[in-house]
Amino acid sequence: METLSIAMISDFFHPAVGGVENHIYMLSANLLRKGHKVIVITHSHPQGRVGIRWLLPCLKVYYIPFLPIASSATLPNFFTSLPYLRTILLREHIHLIHAHASLSSIGHEGILHSHLMGIRTVFTDHSLFGFDDAASILTNKLMVGTLKNVDAVICVSHTGRENTVLRGQLFDRDSEDPSKLVVRSNIYVIPNAIVAEHFKPCPQPPSDTITIVVLSRLAYRKGIDLLVATAPRICALFPNVNFVVGGDGPKLIDLLQMREKHLLQDRIELLGPVRPGDVLSVLSRGSIFMNTSLTESFGIAILEAACAGLYVVSTRVGGVPEILPEDMISFAEPEEDDVVRAISEAIFIVSQGKHDPLQAHERMKTFYDWDQVTARTEVVYHTVMRSKQIELWERMQSTMALGPFAGPIYTIILIVDCIFFLFLEWWFPREDLDFVHDHWDPKVFAEVGLLFSRSSFTGDFICFCVARKR
Amino acid sequence: MNEARPEPWSRVLWKTQPFSDNHIPPKLFLVSLQRNPNLEPYSYWRLVHASCAVTQHLSTIYFFLAVFIRLKENQLDPRTLVYISVGCFLAGYFTWNVLDSAEPSSERNANHLKALKSSIMMFLALMSLSPVLRTLSAATSSDSIWALAAILFILNALLANYTASKSGGQIRDRLTSVLSMNAAVSASVVLASRLCTDVAVFALALFSVQAFALFPMLRQRLQTSLVAVWLFLTMFMAASAVYLLASLSQIVMWLGLFMLFFITLIAPIILIWAQRYKNIIRGPWDVAVPKVN
């Protein structure tokens, strides 16, 4: 298959740490290994992280000088990114952009601009949104405008896809029966993956105590209220059960108060913030992983825990029921009593020795694998490259169909964007651009990459370490 | 795998399935989508019953304004207003006690004493403050006062608590209803500063406390009592407010009448019509509400 030049665009990238950041990095590294050319475009970070940086293995990152407003997202301003993106995308000979995360406005802007240069677009949605709070309504409205004209959408779970289809109105009228709506065929489900080697179970000396590990941001959305309500009950029911809680956040105070009130200082250990490199060592202290999230689109933390050989107890929310087979996880409704029931069930399973950590690890290896995820993403890229590009007129028509108010506004944005682009073409002609020339042969690079990954110090691992180091 | 019976699609991510990634299962897609769960269609008369609270509140404001204009034009003796206020207070207090009759009598006596004490305190405080209130905004031009009072009354009407309360005892006020009451009392204070005599200022301030602090509490209790009483009270208040406005200005009277009529009888129809556009989408992606005992 032909190799592509791909630009990943998102507000969320290294040096910030998180699920989306890691996903972009791992996907890029694996695409590079397959011989594609990949660059990442993100906004700058304080202390001078601006301009071009390289990450191992030869991943070029453009930090555009935009200031993030809140939680590492930039303000949606539609036009200011065009001069930057035009130059970068043209000089790097990009065929396709891949925008990530629905709260990343730079990604949306990339989708808005790239059709001007004949570049195809793919969008990956990583999160779930409701429909009834002000933030969701605004974000959804912004997203509908972009997703009308995107070439393909990738979601990380089936629940995520249902949510994205509704939020982005990714359905058309049936050509045969206009009263029926059909979902577009360019919406894919490709899960995240984990690097199983990073989460090898460490066998613990046999003992009677069972440790329950909780690793999450201590916030309302992570269901810490449920943890606060259930932990004392579990401690009272099972004298041989201890808790290890890692993470920081606004609900830490509630946990501390609970611990003090029930005199459980020796049973519940609060670790505070845990660095990504220390996750495995925390996980390997326990045999049950407890996740009380109230919403979760994929739940990578659960997979990491399951991979490290822990039995998982989780609330049945979002995409969590899809990610593990029933015998590796116990589900609870987000209710205090049911969580206690599920934990008791898990303690029973673990104390009976019915859950083998090493076997679980081996199974996880077959479930999620970056190679497989990359291959599936490549299929999407090639399908997009083969499909017909949406014409400007068609684009304007579908944008006008957004609604009586949003439609004209987005159409005006689209037209102004075209005019701005023409102005830039005149003001800063393509001939004057400083084009990038490849210094290496992708085939040789792919071979080296393969060699590298087979060696004892895997390529992934080095990249991982570098990317996660601040 | 048997060719004749291929494995059905299942909603999991860990298994490699013989379907392409963009396969959409025809029957299973969006099965857990709920539209308008536990939707309760409105009924007209229940809405009218609920909107009566708004009507009563607006009537109170009209009432107050009419009384203020009469005081200002010296058409009403301030002393009469004081007597009326005291009478209203006693009537209201009596009604409150009738509604509260479930309470044990020992507590009730203590409560009577407390109410008596605080009402006397209020009475004296207002009386001693009235000279201050009269000159408080003397330096401000009347136009600013009218505008300020109008804004404060609008704020009062928008933020007021129109919900019914089941039992007395602890009524936990939300911030908005406290703001609402404060807006109304501030409005009456600035209006009172346009009056000429201390007695008039005192009478108006006393009346405003009755109308905007005490009456809403009683109204919330009355809303859950007999429907006939509630409707009669609404009609009586609306009619007397319109009557008081009528002698001031025909236009204002028609405007007020229209507003009361619209809110009580027409606005519910619009709400019922608008309910057909209600579209609540619920699904597994929603943030779950944790149930903690």
Coordinates of C-alpha atoms in Angstrom, one line a residue, chain A residues 129 131-132 158-159 161-163 166 183 185 187-189 220 229 294-295 318 322 324-325 334-337 367 376, chain B residues 9 11-14 16 21-25 28-30 32-33 281-282 284-293:
Chain A
F129 CA -21.0 14.3 26.1
F131 CA -27.1 16.8 25.6
D132 CA -28.6 18.8 28.5
H158 CA -19.6 1.6 20.3
T159 CA -21.2 3.8 23.0
R161 CA -20.1 6.1 18.2
E162 CA -23.8 6.3 19.1
N163 CA -23.1 9.4 21.1
L166 CA -26.3 12.0 17.7
V183 CA -26.2 6.6 9.6
S185 CA -21.0 4.7 6.5
I187 CA -18.0 6.3 11.1
Y188 CA -15.7 3.7 12.5
V189 CA -15.1 2.1 15.9
Y220 CA -17.0 14.1 41.0
A229 CA -19.7 5.8 50.8
L294 CA -19.9 8.0 36.4
T295 CA -19.0 8.4 32.8
G318 CA -20.5 4.5 29.0
E322 CA -17.5 -3.2 26.0
L324 CA -13.5 -6.6 28.8
P325 CA -15.1 -10.1 28.8
P334 CA -23.7 3.4 40.2
E335 CA -25.4 2.8 43.6
E336 CA -23.8 2.3 46.9
D337 CA -25.4 -1.0 47.7
F367 CA -7.3 -8.3 23.0
R376 CA -7.4 -0.7 11.3
Chain B
W9 CA -22.3 -9.0 16.0
R11 CA -21.2 -5.0 21.3
V12 CA -17.7 -5.6 22.5
L13 CA -14.3 -4.2 21.7
W14 CA -11.9 -6.9 22.9
T16 CA -11.9 -9.4 16.8
D21 CA -15.1 -1.2 11.7
N22 CA -17.8 0.9 10.1
H23 CA -20.4 -1.9 10.3
I24 CA -23.6 -0.6 11.9
P25 CA -25.7 -3.3 13.4
L28 CA -28.8 -3.0 17.8
F29 CA -27.6 0.6 17.0
L30 CA -28.9 3.0 19.6
S32 CA -30.4 2.0 24.7
L33 CA -31.4 5.5 23.5
I281 CA -32.0 12.4 24.8
R282 CA -30.8 9.9 27.3
P284 CA -25.4 5.2 28.3
W285 CA -23.2 8.2 27.6
D286 CA -24.9 10.4 30.2
V287 CA -23.1 11.0 33.5
A288 CA -24.7 8.6 35.9
V289 CA -26.1 10.0 39.2
P290 CA -24.5 8.1 42.1
K291 CA -27.0 6.8 44.6
V292 CA -25.6 7.1 48.1
N293 CA -27.7 6.0 51.0

